[in-house]
Coordinates of C-alpha atoms and ligand atoms in Angstrom, one line a residue:
X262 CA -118.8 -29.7 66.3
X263 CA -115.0 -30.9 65.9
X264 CA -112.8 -28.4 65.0
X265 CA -111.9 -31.3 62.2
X266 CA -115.9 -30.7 60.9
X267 CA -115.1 -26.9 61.3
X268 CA -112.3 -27.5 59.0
X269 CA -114.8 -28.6 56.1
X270 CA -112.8 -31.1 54.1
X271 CA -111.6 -33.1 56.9
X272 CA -113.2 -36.2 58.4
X273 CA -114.2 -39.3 56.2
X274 CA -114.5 -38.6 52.3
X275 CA -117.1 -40.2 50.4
X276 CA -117.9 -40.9 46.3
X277 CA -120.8 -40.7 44.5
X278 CA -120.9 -42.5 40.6
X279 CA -123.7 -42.3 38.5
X280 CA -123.3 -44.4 35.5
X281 CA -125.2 -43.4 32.7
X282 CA -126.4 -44.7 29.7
X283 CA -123.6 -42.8 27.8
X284 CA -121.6 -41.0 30.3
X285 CA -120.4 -41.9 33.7
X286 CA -120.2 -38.9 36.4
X287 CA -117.7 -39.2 39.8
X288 CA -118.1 -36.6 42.5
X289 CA -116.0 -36.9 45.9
X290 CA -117.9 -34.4 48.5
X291 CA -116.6 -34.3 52.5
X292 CA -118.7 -34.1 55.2
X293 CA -120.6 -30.8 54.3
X294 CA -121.8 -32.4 50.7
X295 CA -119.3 -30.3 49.1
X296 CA -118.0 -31.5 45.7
X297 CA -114.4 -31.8 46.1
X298 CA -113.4 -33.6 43.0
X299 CA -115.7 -33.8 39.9
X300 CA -115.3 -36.3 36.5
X301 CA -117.1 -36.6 33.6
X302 CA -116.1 -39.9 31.0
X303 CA -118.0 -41.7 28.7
X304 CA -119.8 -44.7 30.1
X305 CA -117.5 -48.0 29.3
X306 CA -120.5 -50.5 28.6
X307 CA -118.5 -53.7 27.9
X308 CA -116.5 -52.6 31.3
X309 CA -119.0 -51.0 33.8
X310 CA -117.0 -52.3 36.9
X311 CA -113.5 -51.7 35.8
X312 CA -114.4 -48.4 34.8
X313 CA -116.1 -47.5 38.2
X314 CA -113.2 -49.0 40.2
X315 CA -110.6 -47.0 37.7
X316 CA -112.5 -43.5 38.5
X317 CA -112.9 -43.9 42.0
X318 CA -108.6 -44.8 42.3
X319 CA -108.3 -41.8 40.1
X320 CA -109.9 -40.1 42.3
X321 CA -108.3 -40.9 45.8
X322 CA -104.9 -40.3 43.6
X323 CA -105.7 -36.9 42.7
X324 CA -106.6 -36.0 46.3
X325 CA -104.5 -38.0 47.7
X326 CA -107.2 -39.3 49.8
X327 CA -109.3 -42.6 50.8
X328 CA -113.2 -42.5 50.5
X329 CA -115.0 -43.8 53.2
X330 CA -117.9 -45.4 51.1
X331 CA -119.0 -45.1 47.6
X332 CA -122.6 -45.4 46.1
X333 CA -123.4 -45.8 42.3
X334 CA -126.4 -44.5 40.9
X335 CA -127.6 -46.5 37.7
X336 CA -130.4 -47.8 36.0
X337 CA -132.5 -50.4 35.7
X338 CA -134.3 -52.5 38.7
X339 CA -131.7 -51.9 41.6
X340 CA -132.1 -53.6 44.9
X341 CA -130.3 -51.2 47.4
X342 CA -130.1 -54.0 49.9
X343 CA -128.0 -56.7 47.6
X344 CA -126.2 -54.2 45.5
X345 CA -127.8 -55.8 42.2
X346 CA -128.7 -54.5 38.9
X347 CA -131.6 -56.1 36.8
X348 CA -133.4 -55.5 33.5
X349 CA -130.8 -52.4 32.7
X350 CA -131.6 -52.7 29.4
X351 CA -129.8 -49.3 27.8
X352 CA -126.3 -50.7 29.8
X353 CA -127.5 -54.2 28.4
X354 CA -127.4 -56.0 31.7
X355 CA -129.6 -58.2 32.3
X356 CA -128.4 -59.7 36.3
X357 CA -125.4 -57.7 38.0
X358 CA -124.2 -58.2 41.6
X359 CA -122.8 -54.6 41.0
X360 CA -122.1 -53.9 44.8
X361 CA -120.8 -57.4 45.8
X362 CA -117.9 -57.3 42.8
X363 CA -116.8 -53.4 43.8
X364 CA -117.3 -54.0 47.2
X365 CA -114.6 -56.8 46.5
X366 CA -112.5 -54.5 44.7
X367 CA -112.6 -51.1 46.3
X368 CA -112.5 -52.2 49.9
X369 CA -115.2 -50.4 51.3
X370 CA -118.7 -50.0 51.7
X371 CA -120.6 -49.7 48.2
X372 CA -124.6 -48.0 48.2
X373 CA -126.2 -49.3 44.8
X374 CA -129.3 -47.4 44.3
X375 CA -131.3 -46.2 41.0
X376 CA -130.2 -43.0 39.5
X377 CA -133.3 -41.2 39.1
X378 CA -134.1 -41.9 42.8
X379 CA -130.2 -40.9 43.9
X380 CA -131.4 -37.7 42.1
X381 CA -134.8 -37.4 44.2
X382 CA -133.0 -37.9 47.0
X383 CA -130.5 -35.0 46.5
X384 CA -133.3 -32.4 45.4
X385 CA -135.7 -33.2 48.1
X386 CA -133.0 -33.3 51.1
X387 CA -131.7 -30.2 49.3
X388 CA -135.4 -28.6 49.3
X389 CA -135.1 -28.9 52.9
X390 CA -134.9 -26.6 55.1
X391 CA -131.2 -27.3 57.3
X392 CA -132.2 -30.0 60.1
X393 CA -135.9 -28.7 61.1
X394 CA -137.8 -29.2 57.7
X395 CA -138.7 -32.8 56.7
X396 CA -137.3 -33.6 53.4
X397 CA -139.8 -32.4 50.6
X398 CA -141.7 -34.6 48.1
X399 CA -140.5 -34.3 44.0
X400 CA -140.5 -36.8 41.2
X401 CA -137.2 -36.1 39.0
X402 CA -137.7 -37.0 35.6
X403 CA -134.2 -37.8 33.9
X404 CA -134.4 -37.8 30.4
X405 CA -131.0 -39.1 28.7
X406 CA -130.5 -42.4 27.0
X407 CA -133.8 -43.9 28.1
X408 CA -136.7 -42.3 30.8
X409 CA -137.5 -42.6 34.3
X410 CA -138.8 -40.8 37.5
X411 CA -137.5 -41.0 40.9
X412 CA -139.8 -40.2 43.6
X413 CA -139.3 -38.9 46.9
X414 CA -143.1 -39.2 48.3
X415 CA -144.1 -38.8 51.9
X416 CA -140.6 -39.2 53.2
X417 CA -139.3 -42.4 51.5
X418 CA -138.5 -42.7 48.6
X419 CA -140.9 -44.7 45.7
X420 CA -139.7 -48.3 45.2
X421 CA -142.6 -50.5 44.7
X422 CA -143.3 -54.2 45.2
X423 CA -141.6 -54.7 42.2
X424 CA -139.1 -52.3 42.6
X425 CA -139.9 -50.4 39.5
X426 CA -142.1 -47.8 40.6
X427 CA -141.2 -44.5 38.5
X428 CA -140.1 -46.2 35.4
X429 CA -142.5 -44.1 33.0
X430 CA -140.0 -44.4 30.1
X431 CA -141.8 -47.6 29.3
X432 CA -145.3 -46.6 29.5
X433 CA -147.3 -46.4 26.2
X434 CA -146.8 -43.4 24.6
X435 CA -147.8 -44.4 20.9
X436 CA -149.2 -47.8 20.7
X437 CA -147.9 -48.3 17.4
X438 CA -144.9 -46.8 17.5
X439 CA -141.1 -48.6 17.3
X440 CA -139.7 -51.3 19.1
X441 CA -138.2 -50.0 22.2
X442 CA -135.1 -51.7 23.9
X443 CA -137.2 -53.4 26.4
X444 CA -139.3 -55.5 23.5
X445 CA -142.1 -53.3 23.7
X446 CA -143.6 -51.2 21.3
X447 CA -144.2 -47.5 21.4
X448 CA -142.6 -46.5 24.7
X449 CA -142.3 -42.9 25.7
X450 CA -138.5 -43.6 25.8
X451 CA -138.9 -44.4 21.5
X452 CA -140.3 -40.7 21.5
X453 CA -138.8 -38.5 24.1
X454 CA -135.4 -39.8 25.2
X455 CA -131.9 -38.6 23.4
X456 CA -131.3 -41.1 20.7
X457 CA -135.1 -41.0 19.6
X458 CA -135.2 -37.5 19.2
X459 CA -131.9 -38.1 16.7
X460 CA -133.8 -40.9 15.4
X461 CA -136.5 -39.3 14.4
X462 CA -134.7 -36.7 12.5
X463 CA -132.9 -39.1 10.9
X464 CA -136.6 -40.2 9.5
X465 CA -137.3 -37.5 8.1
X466 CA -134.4 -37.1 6.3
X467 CA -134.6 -40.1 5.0
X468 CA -138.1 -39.1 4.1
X469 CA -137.0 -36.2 2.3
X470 CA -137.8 -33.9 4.4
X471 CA -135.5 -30.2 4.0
X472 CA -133.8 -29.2 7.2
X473 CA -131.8 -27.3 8.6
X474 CA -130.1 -30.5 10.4
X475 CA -127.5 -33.1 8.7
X476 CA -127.4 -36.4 9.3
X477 CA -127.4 -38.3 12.4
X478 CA -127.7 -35.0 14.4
X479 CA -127.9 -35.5 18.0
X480 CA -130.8 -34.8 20.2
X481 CA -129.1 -31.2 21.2
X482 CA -129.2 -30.2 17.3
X483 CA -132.5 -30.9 16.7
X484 CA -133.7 -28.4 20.0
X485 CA -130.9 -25.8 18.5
X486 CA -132.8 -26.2 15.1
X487 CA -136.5 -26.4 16.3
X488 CA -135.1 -22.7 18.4
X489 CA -134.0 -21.7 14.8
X490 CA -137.4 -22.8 13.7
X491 CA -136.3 -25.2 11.0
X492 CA -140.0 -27.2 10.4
X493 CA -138.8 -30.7 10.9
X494 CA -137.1 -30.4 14.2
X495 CA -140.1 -28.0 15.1
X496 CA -142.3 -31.3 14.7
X497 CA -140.5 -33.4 16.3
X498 CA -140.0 -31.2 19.4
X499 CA -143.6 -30.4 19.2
X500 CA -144.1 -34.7 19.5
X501 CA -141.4 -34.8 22.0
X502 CA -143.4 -31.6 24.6
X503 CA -146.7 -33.1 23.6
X504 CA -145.9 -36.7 25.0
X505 CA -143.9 -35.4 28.5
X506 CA -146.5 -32.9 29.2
X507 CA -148.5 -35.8 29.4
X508 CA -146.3 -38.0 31.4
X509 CA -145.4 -34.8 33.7
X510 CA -149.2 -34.8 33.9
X511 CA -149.7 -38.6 34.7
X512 CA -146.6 -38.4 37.5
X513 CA -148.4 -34.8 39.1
X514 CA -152.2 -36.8 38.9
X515 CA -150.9 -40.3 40.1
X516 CA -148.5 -39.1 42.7
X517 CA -149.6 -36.1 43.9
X518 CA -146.5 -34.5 43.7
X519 CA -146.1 -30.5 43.6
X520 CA -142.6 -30.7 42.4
X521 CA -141.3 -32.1 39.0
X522 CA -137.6 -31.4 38.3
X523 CA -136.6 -32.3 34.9
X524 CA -133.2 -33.8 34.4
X525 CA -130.7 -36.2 32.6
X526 CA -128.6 -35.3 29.5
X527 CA -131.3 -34.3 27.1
X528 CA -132.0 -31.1 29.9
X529 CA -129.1 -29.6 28.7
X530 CA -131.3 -28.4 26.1
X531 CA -132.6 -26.1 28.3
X532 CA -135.8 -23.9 27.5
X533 CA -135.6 -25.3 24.2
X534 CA -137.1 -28.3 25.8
X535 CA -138.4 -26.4 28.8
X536 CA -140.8 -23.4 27.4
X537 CA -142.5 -26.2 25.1
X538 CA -143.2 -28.6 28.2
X539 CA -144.7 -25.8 29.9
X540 CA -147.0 -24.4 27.4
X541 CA -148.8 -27.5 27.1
X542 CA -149.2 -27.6 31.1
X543 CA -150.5 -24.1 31.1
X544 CA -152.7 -25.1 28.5
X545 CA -154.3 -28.2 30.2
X546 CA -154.6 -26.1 32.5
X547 CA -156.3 -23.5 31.5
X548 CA -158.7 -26.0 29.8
X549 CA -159.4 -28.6 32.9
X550 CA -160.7 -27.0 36.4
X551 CA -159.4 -30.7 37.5
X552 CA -156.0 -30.1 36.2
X553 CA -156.1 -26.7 37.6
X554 CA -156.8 -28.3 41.0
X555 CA -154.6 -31.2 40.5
X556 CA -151.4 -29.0 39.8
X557 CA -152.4 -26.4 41.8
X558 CA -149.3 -24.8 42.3
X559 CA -147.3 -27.1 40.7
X560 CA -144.2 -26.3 39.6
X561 CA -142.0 -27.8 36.7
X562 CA -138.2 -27.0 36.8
X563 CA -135.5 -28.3 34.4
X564 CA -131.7 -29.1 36.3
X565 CA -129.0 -29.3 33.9
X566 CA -126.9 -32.3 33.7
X567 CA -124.0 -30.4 35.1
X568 CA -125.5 -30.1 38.6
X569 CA -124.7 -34.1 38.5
X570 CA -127.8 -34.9 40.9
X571 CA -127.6 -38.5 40.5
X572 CA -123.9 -38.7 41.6
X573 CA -124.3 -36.9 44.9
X574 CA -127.7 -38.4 45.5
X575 CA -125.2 -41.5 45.2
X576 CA -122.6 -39.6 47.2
X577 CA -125.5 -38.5 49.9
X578 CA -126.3 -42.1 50.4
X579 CA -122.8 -43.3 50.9
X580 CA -122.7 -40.5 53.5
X581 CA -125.4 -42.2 55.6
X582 CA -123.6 -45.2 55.6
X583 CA -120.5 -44.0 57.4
X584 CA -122.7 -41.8 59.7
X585 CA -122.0 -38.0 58.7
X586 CA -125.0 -35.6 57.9
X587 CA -127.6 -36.8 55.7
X588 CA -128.5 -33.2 54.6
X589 CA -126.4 -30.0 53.3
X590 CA -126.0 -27.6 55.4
X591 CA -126.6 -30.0 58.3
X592 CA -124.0 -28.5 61.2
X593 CA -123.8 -25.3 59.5
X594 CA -123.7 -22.0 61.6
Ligands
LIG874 ZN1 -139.8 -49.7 26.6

């Protein structure tokens, strides 16, 4: 190795965005992975590409370097190899050529991929053991403004012919349930993502219902009051569990994935959202011989939204691009 590389933060910089249904995240890593600069904003919806181009100057001001390459994680029906952004439908776009337009502004290489596979990518590179061990399968489930699963299966990750493979937040969930924000009805996403969980506390209220929570409480309130055991937020959390032990359950019995790694904003909640999920897994379990084989032993881990996963998957990916090491700890003593 260079002494440069033995140095750590010299050689070629890289950025990794991930631009999120309500906030946006920037990391800058060097050539080891390691986070060298870190912002957290909230997501500019009416200005996605003036805000990305804005943070990513910021950054290169404050360290009074240039990156090399920057990928942006984000939602919706990404094609990695045109840098476009369909059907995004919680950043209401409906066709972006995201990479194309910051390509034009920024000046270098820009990586588009999904957010919840940026995040897959991070964990299962991470999982890995240096440069020997292959890069281990997960599914990440980020649960924030809306749902969906990235999955890093049999080292690739999960795209699809229709590059929408992983996006459970739309599966039925309650067929007669409320509209969701793709025009369907009764999508996990109405039940289990942030602002449904504030929703439905806001239904009960309206309802009548006593509790412990005022109005238009926020997803993190209602866990802090279902903790407290206040008896509306217990039901709703009790919904919320209920539905993604199931859709952990469909994602560990479709895929055949050992590893499911909770994450997005509403994971902040912690075991308040963690303990339910798995109760209801150790119960299936206990109850289904099948299940038992199926999960085998299958584990279920939450990552808080500080950890940014999304952003250095994004950051990782940028990395390849410009040829430095794919994995941390690659070229480590
Ligand atoms: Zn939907």
């Amino acid at each position: 190795m260079s002494a440069t590389y033995e140095a750590g933060i010299d050689g070629p910089l890289v950025a990794g965005v991930d631009v999120g249904g309500t906030k946006t995240s920037v990391v800058v890593t060097d050539n080891r992975a390691r986070i060298l600069y870190e912002h957290v904003t909230p997501t500019e919806r009416s200005s996605l590409v003036g805000q990305i181009v804005g943070l990513v100057d910021d950054a290169r001001r404050q360290l009074l370097r240039d990156v090399g390459a920057v990928g942006v994680a984000i939602p919706g029906n990404v094609d990695p190899d045109d840098g476009s952004v369909r059907m995004a439908v919680n950043l209401g776009i409906t066709h972006l050529p995201l990479g194309p337009m910051l390509q034009a502004r920024l000046g270098v290489p820009i990586l588009v991929e999904h957010d919840a596979r940026a995040a897959a990518l991070w964990l299962s590179e991470r999982a890995a053991d240096g440069s020997t061990q292959a890069p281990a399968n997960v599914a990440f489930l980020a649960i924030g403004t809306g749902i969906s699963a990235g999955v890093f299966l049999d080292g690739a990750l999960l795209r699809g012919d229709n590059g929408l493979a992983g996006e459970v937040g739309h599966v039925v969930a309650d067929p007669d349930g409320v509209v969701c924000a793709c025009g369907l009805r009764g999508c996990l996403e109405t039940i289990a993502a942030g602002p449904a969980i504030a929703r439905q506390a806001d239904e009960a209220m309206a309802a009548g219902r006593r509790s412990l929570l005022s109005p238009h409480s926020r997803a993190a309130d209602v866990f802090r009051a279902s903790a407290a055991g206040d008896e509306v937020a217990v039901e709703i959390i009790d919904r919320v569990a209920d539905h993604l032990a199931r859709a952990i359950r469909s994602l560990v019995l479709t895929l055949g994935v050992k590893r499911v790694v909770i994450g997005g904003g509403v994971a902040a909640a912690g075991p308040a959202l963690l303990e339910p999920v798995r109760l209801r897994i150790a119960r299936e379990r206990a109850a289904s011989p099948l299940i038992e084989a199926a999960l085998g032993d299958a584990t279920v881990e939450l990552l808080s939204p500080s950890e940014a996963p999304s952003a250095r998957g994004a950051a990782a990916i940028a990395r390849r691009r410009i040829g430095l090491p794919e994995r941390e700890g690659v070229g480590e003593r």
